[in-house]
Coordinates of C-alpha atoms in Angstrom, one line a residue:
M1 CA 0.0 0.0 0.0
L2 CA 2.9 2.4 0.8
R3 CA 4.4 1.9 -2.6
K4 CA 1.1 2.4 -4.4
L5 CA 0.4 5.6 -2.5
R6 CA 3.9 6.9 -3.2
I7 CA 3.6 6.1 -6.9
A8 CA 0.2 7.8 -7.2
L9 CA 1.3 10.9 -5.4
A10 CA 4.6 11.1 -7.3
T11 CA 2.9 10.7 -10.6
T12 CA 0.4 13.4 -9.9
T13 CA 3.2 15.8 -8.7
L14 CA 5.4 15.2 -11.7
L15 CA 2.6 15.6 -14.3
L16 CA 1.3 18.8 -12.7
L17 CA 4.7 20.4 -12.3
T18 CA 5.7 19.4 -15.8
W19 CA 2.5 20.9 -17.2
L20 CA 3.2 24.1 -15.2
F21 CA 6.6 24.5 -16.9
V22 CA 5.6 23.6 -20.5
D23 CA 2.2 25.3 -20.6
F24 CA 2.2 28.5 -22.7
T25 CA -1.5 29.3 -22.3
G26 CA -1.5 30.3 -18.6
T27 CA -4.0 27.6 -17.7
A28 CA -1.6 25.6 -15.6
S29 CA -0.7 28.5 -13.3
H30 CA -4.2 28.5 -11.9
Y31 CA -4.1 24.8 -11.0
A32 CA -0.5 23.7 -10.4
A33 CA 1.4 26.8 -9.2
F34 CA 0.9 25.8 -5.6
L35 CA 3.2 22.7 -6.1
A36 CA 6.1 25.0 -6.8
K37 CA 5.5 26.7 -3.4
W38 CA 5.5 23.3 -1.7
Q39 CA 9.2 22.8 -2.5
L40 CA 11.6 23.1 0.5
L41 CA 14.1 25.8 -0.6
P42 CA 11.4 28.1 -2.2
A43 CA 9.4 27.8 1.0
L44 CA 12.4 28.7 3.1
L45 CA 13.4 31.6 0.9
S46 CA 9.9 33.0 0.9
A47 CA 9.5 32.4 4.7
N48 CA 6.5 30.3 4.1
V49 CA 6.0 29.1 7.7
V50 CA 3.1 26.8 6.9
V51 CA 4.9 24.8 4.2
C52 CA 8.2 24.7 6.1
T53 CA 6.5 23.4 9.3
G54 CA 4.5 20.9 7.3
L55 CA 7.6 19.5 5.5
V56 CA 9.5 19.3 8.8
L57 CA 6.6 17.4 10.5
L58 CA 6.2 15.2 7.5
T59 CA 9.9 14.2 7.7
L60 CA 9.8 13.7 11.5
V61 CA 6.7 11.5 11.2
G62 CA 7.4 9.5 8.0
G63 CA 11.0 10.1 6.9
R64 CA 12.1 11.5 3.6
I65 CA 8.7 11.2 1.9
Y66 CA 9.3 14.6 0.4
C67 CA 12.2 13.3 -1.7
S68 CA 10.2 10.3 -2.9
A69 CA 6.8 11.9 -3.7
V70 CA 7.1 15.7 -3.7
C71 CA 10.5 16.7 -5.1
P72 CA 10.2 16.5 -8.9
L73 CA 13.9 15.8 -9.5
G74 CA 13.7 12.8 -7.1
I75 CA 10.8 11.5 -9.0
V76 CA 12.7 12.0 -12.3
Q77 CA 15.6 9.9 -10.9
D78 CA 13.2 7.0 -10.1
L79 CA 11.7 7.3 -13.6
L80 CA 15.2 7.3 -15.3
A81 CA 16.2 4.3 -13.2
H82 CA 13.1 2.4 -14.2
L83 CA 13.7 3.3 -17.9
R84 CA 17.2 1.9 -17.9
P85 CA 17.7 -0.4 -21.0
R86 CA 16.7 -3.9 -20.1
G87 CA 19.4 -6.4 -19.5
R88 CA 20.3 -9.2 -17.1
N89 CA 19.8 -8.4 -13.5
R90 CA 17.7 -5.3 -14.3
A91 CA 15.4 -6.3 -11.5
G92 CA 17.1 -6.2 -8.1
R93 CA 20.3 -4.7 -9.3
Y94 CA 21.2 -2.6 -6.2
S95 CA 23.4 -3.4 -3.3
H96 CA 24.2 -1.8 0.1
S97 CA 26.9 0.9 0.1
P98 CA 28.1 3.1 2.9
E99 CA 27.1 6.8 3.2
V100 CA 29.4 9.1 1.3
R101 CA 29.7 11.6 4.2
W102 CA 32.9 13.3 2.8
L103 CA 30.8 14.5 -0.2
R104 CA 27.3 15.0 1.3
Y105 CA 28.0 17.4 4.1
P106 CA 30.7 19.6 2.3
V107 CA 28.1 20.1 -0.5
L108 CA 25.5 21.2 2.0
A109 CA 27.9 23.6 3.6
L110 CA 28.9 25.0 0.2
F111 CA 25.2 25.3 -0.6
C112 CA 24.3 27.3 2.6
T113 CA 27.4 29.5 2.1
A114 CA 26.3 30.3 -1.5
I115 CA 22.9 31.3 -0.3
A116 CA 24.3 33.5 2.4
A117 CA 26.8 35.1 0.0
G118 CA 24.2 35.7 -2.8
A119 CA 25.9 33.4 -5.2
G120 CA 22.7 32.6 -7.0
S121 CA 24.3 30.7 -9.9
L122 CA 25.8 28.1 -7.5
V123 CA 22.5 27.8 -5.6
A124 CA 20.7 27.3 -8.9
L125 CA 23.0 24.5 -10.0
L126 CA 22.6 22.5 -6.7
E127 CA 18.9 23.1 -5.9
P128 CA 16.8 20.1 -7.1
Y129 CA 13.5 21.8 -7.9
S130 CA 15.3 24.4 -10.0
S131 CA 17.2 21.8 -11.9
F132 CA 14.0 20.1 -12.7
G133 CA 12.5 23.5 -13.8
R134 CA 15.4 24.0 -16.2
I135 CA 15.0 20.6 -17.7
A136 CA 11.2 21.0 -18.2
S137 CA 11.3 24.5 -19.6
N138 CA 14.4 24.2 -21.8
L139 CA 14.1 20.6 -23.0
L140 CA 10.5 19.6 -22.8
R141 CA 8.7 22.9 -23.5
P142 CA 10.1 23.2 -27.1
L143 CA 8.9 19.6 -27.8
Y144 CA 5.5 20.4 -26.3
E145 CA 5.1 23.5 -28.4
S146 CA 6.2 21.7 -31.5
A147 CA 3.6 19.0 -30.9
N148 CA 1.0 21.7 -30.4
N149 CA 1.9 23.4 -33.6
I150 CA 1.6 20.1 -35.5
L151 CA -1.9 19.6 -34.1
A152 CA -2.7 23.3 -34.8
G153 CA -1.8 22.8 -38.5
I154 CA -3.8 19.6 -38.8
A155 CA -6.8 21.1 -37.1
A156 CA -6.7 24.3 -39.3
N157 CA -6.7 22.1 -42.4
H158 CA -10.0 20.6 -41.1
G159 CA -11.5 24.0 -40.3
S160 CA -11.0 23.7 -36.6
Y161 CA -9.1 26.3 -34.4
T162 CA -9.1 24.4 -31.2
F163 CA -5.3 24.7 -31.1
Y164 CA -3.3 27.8 -32.0
H165 CA 0.3 28.2 -33.1
A166 CA 2.9 28.9 -30.4
D167 CA 6.2 30.6 -31.1
T168 CA 8.9 27.9 -30.3
W169 CA 12.2 29.3 -29.1
V170 CA 14.9 28.8 -26.4
P171 CA 15.3 31.8 -24.1
G172 CA 19.0 31.1 -23.3
W173 CA 21.4 28.6 -24.8
T174 CA 23.6 28.6 -21.7
T175 CA 20.7 27.5 -19.6
F176 CA 19.7 25.0 -22.2
A177 CA 23.2 23.4 -22.1
I178 CA 23.1 23.3 -18.3
A179 CA 19.7 21.6 -18.4
A180 CA 20.9 19.0 -20.9
A181 CA 24.1 18.3 -18.9
T182 CA 22.0 17.9 -15.7
L183 CA 19.6 15.4 -17.3
L184 CA 22.6 13.4 -18.7
L185 CA 24.2 13.3 -15.2
L186 CA 21.0 12.2 -13.6
A187 CA 20.5 9.5 -16.2
V188 CA 24.0 8.1 -15.8
L189 CA 23.8 8.1 -12.0
A190 CA 20.2 6.7 -11.9
W191 CA 21.0 3.9 -14.3
A192 CA 24.1 3.0 -12.4
G193 CA 22.9 3.3 -8.8
G194 CA 19.4 4.6 -8.4
R195 CA 19.3 7.5 -5.9
T196 CA 23.0 8.2 -6.1
Y197 CA 22.5 11.9 -7.0
C198 CA 19.8 12.3 -4.3
N199 CA 22.0 10.8 -1.6
T200 CA 25.4 12.2 -2.4
I201 CA 25.0 15.6 -4.2
C202 CA 21.6 17.0 -3.5
P203 CA 21.8 19.5 -0.5
V204 CA 18.1 19.4 0.1
G205 CA 18.2 15.6 0.6
T206 CA 21.1 16.1 3.0
M207 CA 19.2 18.7 5.0
L208 CA 16.2 16.4 5.3
S209 CA 18.4 13.4 6.2
L210 CA 19.4 15.2 9.4
L211 CA 15.8 15.0 10.4
S212 CA 14.8 11.7 8.9
R213 CA 17.0 9.7 11.4
F214 CA 14.5 10.8 14.0
A215 CA 11.4 9.8 12.1
L216 CA 8.7 7.8 13.9
L217 CA 7.6 5.7 11.0
R218 CA 10.5 3.7 9.5
I219 CA 11.4 0.6 7.6
R220 CA 12.1 -2.0 10.3
F221 CA 13.4 -5.6 10.3
D222 CA 11.8 -8.5 12.0
A223 CA 15.0 -10.5 12.4
G224 CA 13.1 -13.6 13.3
K225 CA 11.3 -13.8 10.0
C226 CA 14.2 -12.7 7.8
R227 CA 15.7 -15.5 5.6
S228 CA 18.6 -13.4 4.4
C229 CA 17.5 -13.7 0.8
S230 CA 18.8 -10.1 0.0
A231 CA 15.7 -9.2 -2.0
C232 CA 15.2 -6.0 0.0
E233 CA 18.7 -4.9 -0.5
R234 CA 18.7 -5.6 -4.2
A235 CA 15.4 -3.6 -4.5
C236 CA 16.6 -0.6 -2.5
K237 CA 17.4 2.3 -4.9
A238 CA 18.9 4.3 -2.0
S239 CA 21.4 1.5 -1.3
C240 CA 20.6 2.0 2.4
I241 CA 19.6 -1.6 3.5
D242 CA 22.1 -4.1 4.8
Y243 CA 20.3 -7.4 5.0
K244 CA 23.3 -9.1 6.7
T245 CA 23.1 -6.9 9.8
H246 CA 19.3 -6.1 9.5
T247 CA 20.0 -2.4 9.5
V248 CA 18.7 0.6 7.5
D249 CA 20.5 3.9 7.0
Y250 CA 17.5 6.2 7.7
T251 CA 19.4 9.2 6.5
R252 CA 19.2 7.9 3.0
C253 CA 15.9 5.9 3.0
V254 CA 13.2 7.7 1.0
A255 CA 10.3 5.5 2.2
C256 CA 9.6 4.4 -1.4
G257 CA 8.2 1.0 -0.3
N258 CA 10.1 -1.1 -2.8
C259 CA 11.7 -3.3 -0.2
L260 CA 8.3 -4.0 1.4
T261 CA 7.0 -5.2 -1.9
K262 CA 10.0 -7.5 -2.6
C263 CA 10.1 -9.1 0.8
K264 CA 8.2 -12.4 0.6
H265 CA 8.7 -13.4 4.2
D266 CA 7.0 -10.4 6.0
A267 CA 10.3 -9.5 7.6
L268 CA 10.0 -5.8 6.8
H269 CA 7.5 -3.3 8.1
Y270 CA 7.0 0.4 7.9
S271 CA 5.9 1.0 11.5
L272 CA 6.4 2.8 14.8
P273 CA 9.2 1.5 17.0
A274 CA 8.5 -1.6 19.0
R275 CA 8.6 -1.4 22.8
N276 CA 11.6 -2.4 24.8
T277 CA 13.9 -2.3 21.8
A278 CA 17.4 -1.0 21.5
P279 CA 17.9 2.5 20.0
S280 CA 17.6 2.4 16.2
V281 CA 20.9 2.2 14.3
T282 CA 21.3 4.3 11.2
K283 CA 24.0 2.1 9.7
A284 CA 26.0 -0.9 10.9
G285 CA 27.9 -0.2 14.0
S286 CA 27.0 3.5 14.5
T287 CA 24.4 5.6 16.2
P288 CA 23.0 9.0 15.2
P289 CA 25.2 11.9 16.3
D290 CA 23.6 14.0 19.0
T291 CA 24.3 17.2 17.1
A292 CA 22.3 16.3 14.0
R293 CA 19.2 18.3 14.9
R294 CA 21.3 21.3 15.8
T295 CA 23.1 21.1 12.5
F296 CA 19.9 20.9 10.5
L297 CA 18.3 23.9 12.3
M298 CA 21.5 25.9 11.7
G299 CA 21.5 25.1 8.0
A300 CA 17.8 25.9 7.7
A301 CA 18.2 29.2 9.5
I302 CA 21.0 30.3 7.1
A303 CA 18.8 29.4 4.1
A304 CA 15.7 31.2 5.4
T305 CA 17.3 34.5 6.5
T306 CA 19.9 35.1 3.9
A307 CA 20.5 38.3 2.0
A308 CA 22.8 38.8 -0.9
L309 CA 26.0 40.6 -0.7
A310 CA 26.7 41.0 -3.5
Q311 CA 17.9 34.7 -28.1
D312 CA 16.3 34.5 -30.5
K313 CA 15.7 37.9 -32.1
K314 CA 12.3 39.2 -33.3
K315 CA 12.1 39.4 -37.1
V316 CA 10.1 42.4 -38.3
D317 CA 9.9 42.7 -42.0
G318 CA 6.7 44.8 -42.4
G319 CA 5.6 42.3 -45.0
L320 CA 7.8 44.0 -47.6
A321 CA 11.5 43.1 -47.2
A322 CA 13.8 41.4 -44.7
L323 CA 15.3 43.8 -42.3
A324 CA 18.6 43.6 -40.3
R325 CA 18.3 41.4 -37.3
R326 CA 17.5 43.2 -34.0
R327 CA 20.5 43.3 -31.6
V328 CA 20.3 43.6 -27.9
P329 CA 21.4 46.9 -26.5
T330 CA 24.0 47.0 -23.9
R331 CA 22.6 47.9 -20.5
Q332 CA 24.8 49.2 -17.7
T333 CA 22.2 47.8 -15.2
P334 CA 20.2 44.7 -16.0
L335 CA 16.5 44.9 -15.8
T336 CA 14.7 42.7 -13.2
P337 CA 11.0 42.0 -13.3
P338 CA 8.4 44.3 -11.5
G339 CA 7.9 42.9 -8.0
S340 CA 11.5 41.9 -7.6
L341 CA 12.1 45.1 -5.6
S342 CA 15.8 45.3 -6.4
A343 CA 18.7 43.4 -7.9
R344 CA 19.8 42.5 -4.4
N345 CA 16.5 40.9 -3.5
M346 CA 16.5 39.0 -6.8
A347 CA 20.0 37.6 -6.2
S348 CA 19.2 36.6 -2.6
H349 CA 15.9 34.8 -3.3
C350 CA 15.9 33.5 -6.9
T351 CA 16.9 29.9 -7.5
G352 CA 16.9 30.1 -11.3
C353 CA 14.0 27.6 -11.7
Q354 CA 12.9 29.3 -14.9
L355 CA 9.2 29.1 -14.0
C356 CA 8.7 32.9 -14.5
V357 CA 10.6 32.7 -17.9
S358 CA 8.4 29.8 -19.1
Q359 CA 5.2 31.5 -17.9
C360 CA 5.9 35.0 -19.3
P361 CA 3.2 35.5 -22.0
N362 CA 5.1 38.4 -23.5
N363 CA 8.5 36.6 -23.8
V364 CA 10.4 39.4 -22.1
L365 CA 12.2 37.3 -19.5
R366 CA 15.6 35.7 -20.2
P367 CA 18.0 33.7 -18.0
S368 CA 20.9 35.9 -17.0
T369 CA 24.4 34.9 -18.1
G370 CA 26.2 36.8 -15.2
L371 CA 28.7 34.9 -13.2
L372 CA 26.9 35.3 -9.8
T373 CA 23.3 35.6 -11.3
A374 CA 23.4 32.9 -14.0
M375 CA 20.0 31.5 -14.8
Q376 CA 18.1 34.2 -12.8
P377 CA 15.6 36.2 -14.9
T378 CA 16.5 39.4 -16.6
M379 CA 14.3 41.4 -19.1
S380 CA 14.9 42.0 -22.8
Y381 CA 12.4 43.4 -25.3
E382 CA 13.2 41.9 -28.7
R383 CA 10.1 39.7 -28.7
G384 CA 7.7 41.8 -26.7
Y385 CA 7.3 44.2 -23.8
C386 CA 6.2 44.0 -20.2
R387 CA 2.5 44.9 -20.2
P388 CA 1.4 46.8 -17.1
E389 CA -1.7 44.7 -16.6
C390 CA 0.3 41.3 -16.6
H391 CA 1.2 39.8 -13.2
R392 CA 2.0 36.2 -14.3
C393 CA 5.6 36.1 -13.1
S394 CA 4.8 37.5 -9.6
D395 CA 1.8 35.1 -9.4
V396 CA 3.9 31.9 -10.0
C397 CA 7.2 32.8 -8.3
P398 CA 7.6 30.4 -5.3
T399 CA 10.6 31.9 -3.6
G400 CA 9.6 35.6 -3.0
A401 CA 12.2 36.8 -5.6
I402 CA 9.2 38.4 -7.5
R403 CA 6.6 39.5 -5.0
P404 CA 2.9 39.5 -5.7
M405 CA 1.7 43.0 -6.7
A406 CA -1.6 44.7 -6.0
E407 CA -4.0 45.7 -8.8
G408 CA -2.5 48.8 -10.5
E409 CA 0.7 48.7 -8.5
K410 CA 2.8 47.6 -11.5
A411 CA 1.8 50.6 -13.5
S412 CA 3.4 52.8 -10.9
T413 CA 6.6 50.7 -10.4
Q414 CA 9.7 52.0 -12.2
I415 CA 12.1 49.2 -13.0
G416 CA 14.1 51.4 -15.4
H417 CA 13.9 54.5 -17.7
A418 CA 14.0 55.1 -21.4
V419 CA 17.2 56.4 -23.0
W420 CA 17.2 57.9 -26.6
I421 CA 20.2 57.3 -28.9
R422 CA 20.3 60.1 -31.4
Q423 CA 22.5 58.4 -34.0
N424 CA 20.1 55.4 -34.3
C425 CA 16.8 57.3 -34.7
V426 CA 15.2 56.8 -38.2
V427 CA 13.9 60.4 -38.0
L428 CA 17.5 61.6 -38.4
T429 CA 19.1 58.7 -40.3
D430 CA 16.4 58.1 -42.8
H431 CA 14.7 61.6 -42.7
V432 CA 11.2 60.1 -42.1
R433 CA 8.4 60.7 -39.6
C434 CA 8.1 58.1 -36.9
G435 CA 6.8 58.6 -33.4
N436 CA 6.2 54.8 -32.7
C437 CA 7.7 55.1 -29.2
A438 CA 5.4 58.0 -28.2
R439 CA 2.3 56.4 -29.7
H440 CA 2.7 53.2 -27.8
C441 CA 4.0 54.3 -24.4
P442 CA 1.4 53.2 -21.9
S443 CA 2.5 55.7 -19.3
G444 CA 2.7 58.7 -21.6
A445 CA 6.3 59.3 -20.7
I446 CA 7.4 60.0 -24.3
Q447 CA 6.6 63.1 -26.3
M448 CA 7.6 64.0 -29.8
V449 CA 9.3 67.5 -29.8
P450 CA 11.0 69.6 -32.5
L451 CA 14.7 68.8 -32.9
D452 CA 15.3 72.6 -33.0
A453 CA 13.2 74.3 -30.3
D454 CA 13.3 77.5 -32.3
D455 CA 12.1 75.9 -35.4
P456 CA 8.6 74.2 -35.0
L457 CA 9.0 72.7 -38.6
S458 CA 12.2 70.8 -37.7
P459 CA 12.1 67.0 -37.4
R460 CA 10.3 65.8 -34.3
I461 CA 12.3 63.5 -32.0
P462 CA 11.3 61.6 -28.9
A463 CA 11.8 63.1 -25.4
A464 CA 11.4 60.8 -22.4
D465 CA 10.2 62.0 -19.1
T466 CA 12.1 59.7 -16.7
S467 CA 9.9 60.7 -13.8
R468 CA 6.9 59.0 -15.6
C469 CA 8.7 56.2 -17.4
I470 CA 8.2 52.7 -15.8
G471 CA 10.6 50.8 -18.0
C472 CA 8.1 48.5 -19.6
G473 CA 10.0 48.4 -22.9
A474 CA 7.1 49.2 -25.3
C475 CA 9.2 52.0 -26.9
E476 CA 12.3 49.7 -27.3
H477 CA 10.3 46.8 -28.7
L478 CA 8.4 48.8 -31.3
C479 CA 11.3 51.0 -32.4
P480 CA 11.9 50.3 -36.1
A481 CA 15.6 51.2 -36.0
R482 CA 18.0 48.3 -36.9
P483 CA 20.2 46.7 -35.8
F484 CA 20.0 48.6 -32.5
P485 CA 16.9 50.5 -31.4
A486 CA 17.0 54.2 -31.1
I487 CA 15.4 54.1 -27.7
Y488 CA 16.1 51.5 -25.0
V489 CA 15.5 50.9 -21.3
E490 CA 18.3 51.2 -18.7
G491 CA 17.6 49.3 -15.5
H492 CA 17.5 50.4 -11.9
E493 CA 19.3 48.6 -9.1
V494 CA 16.4 49.5 -6.8
H495 CA 12.8 49.8 -8.1
Q496 CA 10.9 53.0 -7.3
T497 CA 7.3 53.9 -7.0
I498 CA 6.2 56.9 -9.1

């Protein structure tokens, strides 16, 4: 029963989270966004007391159920291990191995240090939920969109418009390469040893392992019934069961139930401790360190209270002729999404999961390529602009990196300001009338004024009122100048209310 419940919950979690990352219609955000907020590190960073308390209690009661049924990367590991090419000894291929302490705890210490120092790129590489998000949004989403476009074409040929065409593109090739490398690493480790990544590299798994050794419900041996057949050990994907000594390393056990299913002698039970028994042993010949709870609480406190210290291009041909490709202007200060408050808040809270990037309906979010902020979202306006009425990224962000905004608040939040580049403007280079930037500015911050104030008949050029500009990028996106726009948005380190 435990295994069936675990499989049902894990399947539901994986399908909903995958749908959340690949969906381009916005439907999934209404039904599945809560699952992103149930992940451990996002809950810690957003100070979600309810979720944090619930996950701690879940681990203290039932062990590392989170890793087996809630964490999407853990579920992917199980799926990859199950999909390993068939061969001899495919069933029951695992064996007991000792805990790799020299790797687990240094990685956890490095992870907590990276959070405290605001090294977001390192946090993003190690955090399991974020790794899954990159795999889903960079590898699966293009496939999902391509399949949708095929269906849209077939439906249109039959007079149906149930599906509509989606623009398939990869927001960042660096992030794509990292996602592909992560999936390859997971596949190799899962095919070779099951939960190897989960129990040697993943810092979240190590954090939970410090609590799981105190769990009330555990896998327990009935030595009197055990026939030493080794079926439980060979079925344990966490390599934590030693049938010879009748012990289980509870720091690595993920309560998957595989061992219970394989045991034919009723020698294993997932149960409360029996009365008048010796203290539980986590592995052969050792007892749990007394400082484990203190170590976990210290790591969790660091993660929860940290503060940072520290493309495809849009083709616009007007239906007449191919134009030069749009190039991204160089910004002295990168743009962060409305609701992120500041670059500092973004760096200290964002885990680079790419959920906001995949959910952005206007295609303005991109993964950063900065050394310390790699994979965190920045804004660029080649494919669209940030519409004042859209709040999708702040609605789905699970970590508090992009805070929810009240109705109308976004229209008064200044994330940057428009800058006019005289030598790029078509009014002066091509001697034509334009005014695109002024016509489409939603805040009315751009006016067309005479180039020569003393000559009202001189060419009219844009003048930006930086006190009214909110940095939405409508002017930059719709500017016809190529390859660089004649007006672009320069970011602000700290967002302002105007």
